[in-house]
Amino acid sequence: MTRDALVFYSPVDDPRAWKEALTSELPDLDFRVDPDVGDPATIDYALVWVPPTGFFQRFPNLKLVTNLGAGVDRLVRRDDLVPVPISRLSDPGMVALMTSYVVFAVTRYARDIHIFERAQRRGEWHYVHPRPLFEIKVGVLGLGELGAPAAQTLAGMGFDVRGWSRTQKDLPGVACSAGPEALDNLLASCEIVVSLLPLTPESRGMLGARELALMPKGAKFINASRSAVVDEAALVAALRSGAIGEATLDVFDIEPLPADHPYWTLDNVLITPHLASITVPALAARDVAESIKRVRRGEPPLHAVDAHRGY
Ligand code: NDP
């Protein structure tokens, strides 16, 4: 009997770590790393991160494509993708890392640490009286696998948290709203806004000059999802004018961020190089294996992606 075979492709993930993690869950899986795939017709599953154009056309018998990450915006709109179930990764390690990033970025502003960083560079003892966290309104855009735990953790810390998503959610401690008509209110009421929205045709450019102007003067903006959710030029202008007081940005229209990009010169921007969260193979492999088992049984995979919806 032939074994099921999986093709692995990623310019950034370690194939050995994935092979070890996945074959310990599925010892009968034939794990092949592109380009050493053997007969492409024998490949059943693909575990990939941004494969080159035409990649999927090589494998006529695919039954499942698993995206090596949470964001599928570079996967769902390809025209070489055969109509098979798509799943994305989600594991407790990825959730914990994203939550830690959001907690760090929000707390840095809430506790005025960015002000003390500047004061220290000037050699100044600069006292700012701390504010209770319940006075600080934080908006979380996107309440999915990463947004919901981040919002709930912030609420558990005592922040006044408002969450926003496409469909209405009910998260303990978080004031939730949904739909395009609720966005303006959320932006106008929050002094710190965090984007954990996926990039889809609907969310692209969702935060433009008009939306940024709705936020209270000097508001803080944190983007750990995808840059194109925001109009980058409008954000630069708002940061220059002080309409947006501070930003923590992990994602950019062009990555690595070009050396001549205005963000590098803005003292009110904290740049991190797209690492708010990553996948930990040892923790994520169980779900990938479970998805393969489900597809073998003719069931949908875990963390299924709706390609039409875009996330
Ligand atoms: P999910 O797909 O689990 O959740 C997405 C959330 O956004 C859902 O709550 C969804 O609403 C909401 N949403 C989607 N479209 C809209 C819309 N048009 N209007 C309002 N709300 C909308 O995604 P994750 O939480 O797992 O991840 C979010 C994003 O984070 C990923 O897509 C990826 O781009 C990014 N990411 C970034 C990383 C980094 O290191 N910087 C690492 C990992 C992910 P609903 O629930 O109603 O469907």
CSV table of C-alpha atoms and ligand atoms in Angstrom, one decimal:
chain,number,residue,atom,x,y,z
A,1,MET,CA,0.0,0.0,0.0
A,2,THR,CA,1.4,3.5,-0.9
A,3,ARG,CA,1.7,6.0,1.9
A,4,ASP,CA,0.1,9.4,1.8
A,5,ALA,CA,2.6,12.1,0.7
A,6,LEU,CA,2.9,15.7,1.7
A,7,VAL,CA,4.9,18.4,0.0
A,8,PHE,CA,6.5,21.1,2.1
A,9,TYR,CA,7.5,24.5,0.8
A,10,SER,CA,8.6,27.6,2.7
A,11,PRO,CA,11.4,30.1,2.3
A,12,VAL,CA,11.3,30.8,6.0
A,13,ASP,CA,10.2,27.7,8.0
A,14,ASP,CA,12.6,24.9,8.9
A,15,PRO,CA,11.6,21.7,7.0
A,16,ARG,CA,13.5,19.5,9.5
A,17,ALA,CA,11.6,20.8,12.5
A,18,TRP,CA,8.3,20.4,10.6
A,19,LYS,CA,9.2,16.9,9.4
A,20,GLU,CA,10.1,15.8,12.9
A,21,ALA,CA,7.0,17.3,14.5
A,22,LEU,CA,4.5,16.1,11.8
A,23,THR,CA,5.9,12.6,11.4
A,24,SER,CA,5.8,12.1,15.1
A,25,GLU,CA,2.0,12.7,14.9
A,26,LEU,CA,1.6,10.8,11.6
A,27,PRO,CA,4.4,8.2,11.3
A,28,ASP,CA,2.9,6.8,8.1
A,29,LEU,CA,3.2,10.2,6.3
A,30,ASP,CA,5.7,10.5,3.5
A,31,PHE,CA,7.1,14.0,4.1
A,32,ARG,CA,8.8,15.5,1.0
A,33,VAL,CA,10.5,18.9,0.8
A,34,ASP,CA,10.2,20.8,-2.5
A,35,PRO,CA,11.9,20.4,-5.0
A,36,ASP,CA,12.5,16.7,-4.0
A,37,VAL,CA,8.9,15.7,-4.5
A,38,GLY,CA,9.2,12.6,-6.6
A,39,ASP,CA,6.2,11.9,-8.7
A,40,PRO,CA,4.0,15.1,-8.3
A,41,ALA,CA,0.9,13.0,-8.9
A,42,THR,CA,1.5,11.1,-5.7
A,43,ILE,CA,1.3,14.2,-3.5
A,44,ASP,CA,-1.8,14.4,-1.4
A,45,TYR,CA,-1.2,17.4,0.9
A,46,ALA,CA,0.7,20.6,0.7
A,47,LEU,CA,2.1,22.5,3.7
A,48,VAL,CA,3.3,25.8,2.3
A,49,TRP,CA,4.2,29.4,2.9
A,50,VAL,CA,4.0,31.8,-0.2
A,51,PRO,CA,5.0,29.1,-2.8
A,52,PRO,CA,6.0,30.5,-6.2
A,53,THR,CA,3.4,31.1,-9.0
A,54,GLY,CA,2.4,27.8,-10.7
A,55,PHE,CA,3.4,25.7,-7.6
A,56,PHE,CA,0.0,24.1,-7.2
A,57,GLN,CA,-0.5,23.2,-10.9
A,58,ARG,CA,2.2,20.6,-10.5
A,59,PHE,CA,0.2,18.5,-8.1
A,60,PRO,CA,-3.0,17.2,-9.7
A,61,ASN,CA,-4.2,15.1,-6.8
A,62,LEU,CA,-4.0,17.5,-3.9
A,63,LYS,CA,-6.6,16.9,-1.2
A,64,LEU,CA,-5.6,19.6,1.3
A,65,VAL,CA,-3.5,22.8,1.3
A,66,THR,CA,-2.3,24.0,4.7
A,67,ASN,CA,-1.0,27.5,5.0
A,68,LEU,CA,2.1,27.7,7.2
A,69,GLY,CA,0.7,30.7,9.1
A,70,ALA,CA,-2.5,32.5,10.0
A,71,GLY,CA,-2.7,35.1,7.2
A,72,VAL,CA,-3.9,33.6,4.0
A,73,ASP,CA,-4.1,36.8,1.9
A,74,ARG,CA,-1.3,35.7,-0.3
A,75,LEU,CA,-2.8,32.3,-0.8
A,76,VAL,CA,-6.5,32.6,-1.5
A,77,ARG,CA,-6.4,34.8,-4.6
A,78,ARG,CA,-4.0,32.8,-6.7
A,79,ASP,CA,-5.2,31.4,-10.0
A,80,ASP,CA,-3.1,28.2,-9.8
A,81,LEU,CA,-4.8,27.0,-6.6
A,82,VAL,CA,-6.9,23.9,-7.3
A,83,PRO,CA,-10.3,23.8,-5.6
A,84,VAL,CA,-9.4,21.8,-2.5
A,85,PRO,CA,-9.9,22.5,1.2
A,86,ILE,CA,-7.5,25.1,2.6
A,87,SER,CA,-6.6,25.3,6.2
A,88,ARG,CA,-4.4,27.8,8.1
A,89,LEU,CA,-2.3,27.3,11.2
A,90,SER,CA,-3.4,28.3,14.6
A,91,ASP,CA,-1.7,27.0,17.7
A,92,PRO,CA,-1.5,28.0,21.3
A,93,GLY,CA,2.1,29.2,20.8
A,94,MET,CA,1.1,31.5,18.0
A,95,VAL,CA,-1.8,32.9,20.1
A,96,ALA,CA,0.4,33.4,23.1
A,97,LEU,CA,3.1,35.2,21.1
A,98,MET,CA,0.5,37.6,19.5
A,99,THR,CA,-1.1,38.3,22.8
A,100,SER,CA,2.3,39.1,24.3
A,101,TYR,CA,3.0,41.5,21.5
A,102,VAL,CA,-0.3,43.3,21.8
A,103,VAL,CA,0.0,43.5,25.6
A,104,PHE,CA,3.5,44.9,25.3
A,105,ALA,CA,2.5,47.6,22.7
A,106,VAL,CA,-0.7,48.6,24.5
A,107,THR,CA,1.0,48.7,27.9
A,108,ARG,CA,3.9,50.7,26.6
A,109,TYR,CA,1.5,53.5,25.7
A,110,ALA,CA,-0.8,53.1,28.7
A,111,ARG,CA,2.1,53.3,31.1
A,112,ASP,CA,3.7,56.2,29.2
A,113,ILE,CA,6.9,54.1,28.6
A,114,HIS,CA,7.3,55.8,25.2
A,115,ILE,CA,7.5,59.1,27.0
A,116,PHE,CA,10.1,57.8,29.4
A,117,GLU,CA,12.2,56.4,26.6
A,118,ARG,CA,12.4,59.8,25.0
A,119,ALA,CA,13.0,61.5,28.4
A,120,GLN,CA,15.9,59.1,29.1
A,121,ARG,CA,17.4,59.9,25.7
A,122,ARG,CA,17.4,63.6,26.8
A,123,GLY,CA,18.8,62.6,30.2
A,124,GLU,CA,15.6,63.9,31.9
A,125,TRP,CA,13.7,62.6,35.0
A,126,HIS,CA,10.2,63.2,33.6
A,127,TYR,CA,7.4,62.3,35.9
A,128,VAL,CA,4.0,61.5,34.4
A,129,HIS,CA,1.3,60.5,36.9
A,130,PRO,CA,0.0,57.0,36.0
A,131,ARG,CA,-3.6,56.6,34.9
A,132,PRO,CA,-5.7,53.7,36.1
A,133,LEU,CA,-6.1,51.2,33.3
A,134,PHE,CA,-9.9,51.2,33.4
A,135,GLU,CA,-9.8,54.8,32.1
A,136,ILE,CA,-7.9,53.7,29.0
A,137,LYS,CA,-10.1,52.6,26.1
A,138,VAL,CA,-8.6,50.1,23.7
A,139,GLY,CA,-10.2,49.0,20.5
A,140,VAL,CA,-9.3,45.7,19.0
A,141,LEU,CA,-10.3,45.3,15.3
A,142,GLY,CA,-10.7,41.7,14.4
A,143,LEU,CA,-11.8,39.2,17.0
A,144,GLY,CA,-10.6,36.0,15.5
A,145,GLU,CA,-8.2,33.3,16.7
A,146,LEU,CA,-5.6,36.0,17.6
A,147,GLY,CA,-7.8,39.1,18.2
A,148,ALA,CA,-10.2,37.5,20.6
A,149,PRO,CA,-7.6,36.2,23.1
A,150,ALA,CA,-5.7,39.5,22.9
A,151,ALA,CA,-8.8,41.5,23.6
A,152,GLN,CA,-9.8,39.3,26.5
A,153,THR,CA,-6.3,39.4,28.0
A,154,LEU,CA,-6.3,43.2,27.9
A,155,ALA,CA,-9.8,43.2,29.5
A,156,GLY,CA,-8.5,40.9,32.2
A,157,MET,CA,-5.7,43.3,32.9
A,158,GLY,CA,-8.3,46.0,33.5
A,159,PHE,CA,-8.3,48.0,30.3
A,160,ASP,CA,-11.7,49.2,28.9
A,161,VAL,CA,-11.7,47.1,25.8
A,162,ARG,CA,-14.0,47.4,22.8
A,163,GLY,CA,-13.8,44.7,20.1
A,164,TRP,CA,-15.0,44.9,16.5
A,165,SER,CA,-15.5,42.2,13.9
A,166,ARG,CA,-17.6,41.3,10.9
A,167,THR,CA,-20.1,39.3,12.8
A,168,GLN,CA,-21.3,40.0,16.3
A,169,LYS,CA,-19.2,38.3,19.1
A,170,ASP,CA,-19.9,37.8,22.8
A,171,LEU,CA,-16.6,38.0,24.7
A,172,PRO,CA,-16.7,38.2,28.5
A,173,GLY,CA,-15.3,41.6,29.6
A,174,VAL,CA,-15.1,43.0,26.0
A,175,ALA,CA,-17.7,45.4,24.6
A,176,CYS,CA,-18.3,43.9,21.2
A,177,SER,CA,-19.7,45.5,18.1
A,178,ALA,CA,-19.8,44.4,14.5
A,179,GLY,CA,-20.3,45.5,10.9
A,180,PRO,CA,-19.2,48.6,8.9
A,181,GLU,CA,-21.7,50.9,10.6
A,182,ALA,CA,-20.1,50.3,14.0
A,183,LEU,CA,-16.5,51.1,13.0
A,184,ASP,CA,-16.7,54.9,13.2
A,185,ASN,CA,-18.0,54.8,16.8
A,186,LEU,CA,-15.3,52.4,17.9
A,187,LEU,CA,-12.5,54.5,16.3
A,188,ALA,CA,-13.9,57.7,17.8
A,189,SER,CA,-14.1,56.3,21.3
A,190,CYS,CA,-10.7,54.6,21.6
A,191,GLU,CA,-7.3,56.1,22.4
A,192,ILE,CA,-5.5,53.0,21.5
A,193,VAL,CA,-6.5,50.9,18.4
A,194,VAL,CA,-5.1,47.5,17.6
A,195,SER,CA,-5.5,46.0,14.1
A,196,LEU,CA,-5.8,42.2,14.0
A,197,LEU,CA,-7.8,42.2,10.8
A,198,PRO,CA,-7.0,39.8,8.0
A,199,LEU,CA,-6.3,41.4,4.6
A,200,THR,CA,-9.3,40.8,2.4
A,201,PRO,CA,-10.9,42.7,-0.5
A,202,GLU,CA,-13.2,44.3,2.2
A,203,SER,CA,-10.5,45.2,4.7
A,204,ARG,CA,-8.0,46.5,2.2
A,205,GLY,CA,-7.6,50.3,2.9
A,206,MET,CA,-10.4,50.1,5.5
A,207,LEU,CA,-8.5,52.6,7.7
A,208,GLY,CA,-7.9,55.6,5.4
A,209,ALA,CA,-7.5,59.3,6.1
A,210,ARG,CA,-11.2,59.6,7.1
A,211,GLU,CA,-11.1,56.8,9.6
A,212,LEU,CA,-7.8,57.9,11.1
A,213,ALA,CA,-9.2,61.4,11.5
A,214,LEU,CA,-12.1,59.9,13.6
A,215,MET,CA,-9.7,58.7,16.2
A,216,PRO,CA,-9.1,61.1,19.2
A,217,LYS,CA,-6.2,63.5,18.6
A,218,GLY,CA,-2.9,61.9,19.6
A,219,ALA,CA,-4.4,58.3,19.5
A,220,LYS,CA,-2.1,55.4,19.4
A,221,PHE,CA,-2.3,52.8,16.6
A,222,ILE,CA,-0.9,49.3,16.7
A,223,ASN,CA,-0.9,47.1,13.5
A,224,ALA,CA,0.1,43.5,13.9
A,225,SER,CA,-2.0,42.1,11.1
A,226,ARG,CA,-1.4,43.3,7.5
A,227,SER,CA,-0.2,46.7,6.4
A,228,ALA,CA,-2.6,47.2,3.6
A,229,VAL,CA,-5.6,47.3,6.0
A,230,VAL,CA,-4.4,50.9,6.5
A,231,ASP,CA,-3.6,53.5,3.9
A,232,GLU,CA,0.1,53.8,4.6
A,233,ALA,CA,0.5,57.3,3.2
A,234,ALA,CA,-2.5,58.5,5.2
A,235,LEU,CA,-1.0,57.0,8.4
A,236,VAL,CA,2.4,58.7,7.7
A,237,ALA,CA,0.6,62.1,7.3
A,238,ALA,CA,-1.4,61.6,10.5
A,239,LEU,CA,1.7,60.6,12.4
A,240,ARG,CA,3.6,63.7,11.0
A,241,SER,CA,0.7,66.0,12.0
A,242,GLY,CA,0.2,64.4,15.4
A,243,ALA,CA,-3.4,63.5,14.6
A,244,ILE,CA,-2.2,60.0,15.4
A,245,GLY,CA,0.3,60.4,18.3
A,246,GLU,CA,2.1,57.1,18.1
A,247,ALA,CA,2.2,53.9,16.2
A,248,THR,CA,3.6,50.4,16.8
A,249,LEU,CA,3.9,48.7,13.4
A,250,ASP,CA,4.9,45.1,12.7
A,251,VAL,CA,3.7,45.0,9.1
A,252,PHE,CA,4.5,47.1,6.1
A,253,ASP,CA,3.4,47.5,2.4
A,254,ILE,CA,7.0,46.5,1.4
A,255,GLU,CA,9.0,44.2,3.7
A,256,PRO,CA,11.8,44.6,4.6
A,257,LEU,CA,10.8,48.2,5.1
A,258,PRO,CA,12.8,50.2,2.5
A,259,ALA,CA,15.7,52.3,3.9
A,260,ASP,CA,14.1,55.5,2.6
A,261,HIS,CA,10.7,54.9,4.1
A,262,PRO,CA,9.4,57.9,6.2
A,263,TYR,CA,8.6,55.6,9.1
A,264,TRP,CA,12.3,55.3,9.9
A,265,THR,CA,12.6,59.0,10.5
A,266,LEU,CA,9.4,59.3,12.7
A,267,ASP,CA,10.3,59.4,16.4
A,268,ASN,CA,6.7,58.4,17.2
A,269,VAL,CA,6.8,55.1,15.3
A,270,LEU,CA,8.1,51.8,16.8
A,271,ILE,CA,9.0,49.4,14.0
A,272,THR,CA,9.3,45.7,14.6
A,273,PRO,CA,10.2,43.4,11.6
A,274,HIS,CA,7.1,41.3,11.1
A,275,LEU,CA,7.5,38.9,14.1
A,276,ALA,CA,4.5,39.7,16.3
A,277,SER,CA,3.8,36.0,16.2
A,278,ILE,CA,5.2,32.9,14.6
A,279,THR,CA,4.3,29.3,14.4
A,280,VAL,CA,5.9,26.8,16.6
A,281,PRO,CA,6.1,23.5,14.7
A,282,ALA,CA,6.1,21.3,17.9
A,283,LEU,CA,2.8,23.0,18.9
A,284,ALA,CA,1.1,23.4,15.5
A,285,ALA,CA,1.9,19.9,14.1
A,286,ARG,CA,-0.9,18.3,16.1
A,287,ASP,CA,-3.6,20.4,14.4
A,288,VAL,CA,-2.0,19.8,10.9
A,289,ALA,CA,-2.0,16.1,11.6
A,290,GLU,CA,-5.6,16.2,12.8
A,291,SER,CA,-6.6,18.1,9.6
A,292,ILE,CA,-5.0,15.4,7.5
A,293,LYS,CA,-6.8,12.7,9.4
A,294,ARG,CA,-10.1,14.5,8.9
A,295,VAL,CA,-9.5,15.0,5.2
A,296,ARG,CA,-8.7,11.2,5.0
A,297,ARG,CA,-12.1,10.6,6.5
A,298,GLY,CA,-13.8,13.0,4.1
A,299,GLU,CA,-14.3,15.7,6.7
A,300,PRO,CA,-13.4,19.4,6.5
A,301,PRO,CA,-9.9,20.2,8.1
A,302,LEU,CA,-9.4,22.2,11.3
A,303,HIS,CA,-9.1,26.0,10.9
A,304,ALA,CA,-10.7,25.9,7.5
A,305,VAL,CA,-10.3,29.0,5.3
A,306,ASP,CA,-13.2,30.3,3.3
A,307,ALA,CA,-11.4,31.2,0.1
A,308,HIS,CA,-14.3,33.3,-1.1
A,309,ARG,CA,-14.5,35.4,2.1
A,310,GLY,CA,-10.6,35.6,2.1
A,311,TYR,CA,-9.8,34.4,5.6
B,1,NDP,P1,-9.1,35.1,11.9
B,1,NDP,O1,-9.4,34.8,10.5
B,1,NDP,O2,-9.2,34.0,12.9
B,1,NDP,O3,-10.0,36.3,12.4
B,1,NDP,C1,-10.2,37.4,11.6
B,1,NDP,C2,-11.1,38.4,12.4
B,1,NDP,O4,-11.3,39.6,11.6
B,1,NDP,C3,-12.5,37.8,12.6
B,1,NDP,O5,-13.0,38.2,13.9
B,1,NDP,C4,-13.3,38.5,11.5
B,1,NDP,O6,-14.7,38.6,11.8
B,1,NDP,C5,-12.7,39.8,11.4
B,1,NDP,N1,-12.9,40.4,10.1
B,1,NDP,C6,-12.6,39.9,8.9
B,1,NDP,N2,-13.0,40.7,7.9
B,1,NDP,C7,-13.6,41.8,8.5
B,1,NDP,C8,-14.3,42.9,8.0
B,1,NDP,N3,-14.4,43.1,6.7
B,1,NDP,N4,-14.9,43.7,9.0
B,1,NDP,C9,-14.8,43.5,10.3
B,1,NDP,N5,-14.1,42.4,10.8
B,1,NDP,C10,-13.6,41.6,9.9
B,1,NDP,O7,-7.6,35.7,11.9
B,1,NDP,P2,-6.5,35.6,13.1
B,1,NDP,O8,-7.1,36.3,14.3
B,1,NDP,O9,-6.0,34.3,13.2
B,1,NDP,O10,-5.4,36.5,12.4
B,1,NDP,C11,-5.6,37.9,12.0
B,1,NDP,C12,-4.5,38.3,11.1
B,1,NDP,O11,-3.3,38.5,11.8
B,1,NDP,C13,-4.1,37.3,10.0
B,1,NDP,O12,-5.0,37.3,8.9
B,1,NDP,C14,-2.7,37.7,9.6
B,1,NDP,O13,-2.8,38.6,8.6
B,1,NDP,C15,-2.2,38.5,10.9
B,1,NDP,N6,-1.1,37.8,11.5
B,1,NDP,C16,0.1,38.5,11.7
B,1,NDP,C17,1.2,38.0,12.3
B,1,NDP,C18,2.4,38.8,12.5
B,1,NDP,O14,3.4,38.2,12.9
B,1,NDP,N7,2.3,40.1,12.4
B,1,NDP,C19,1.2,36.6,12.7
B,1,NDP,C20,-0.1,35.9,12.5
B,1,NDP,C21,-1.2,36.5,11.9
B,1,NDP,P3,-15.7,37.3,12.0
B,1,NDP,O15,-15.1,36.7,13.3
B,1,NDP,O16,-17.0,38.0,12.3
B,1,NDP,O17,-15.6,36.5,10.8
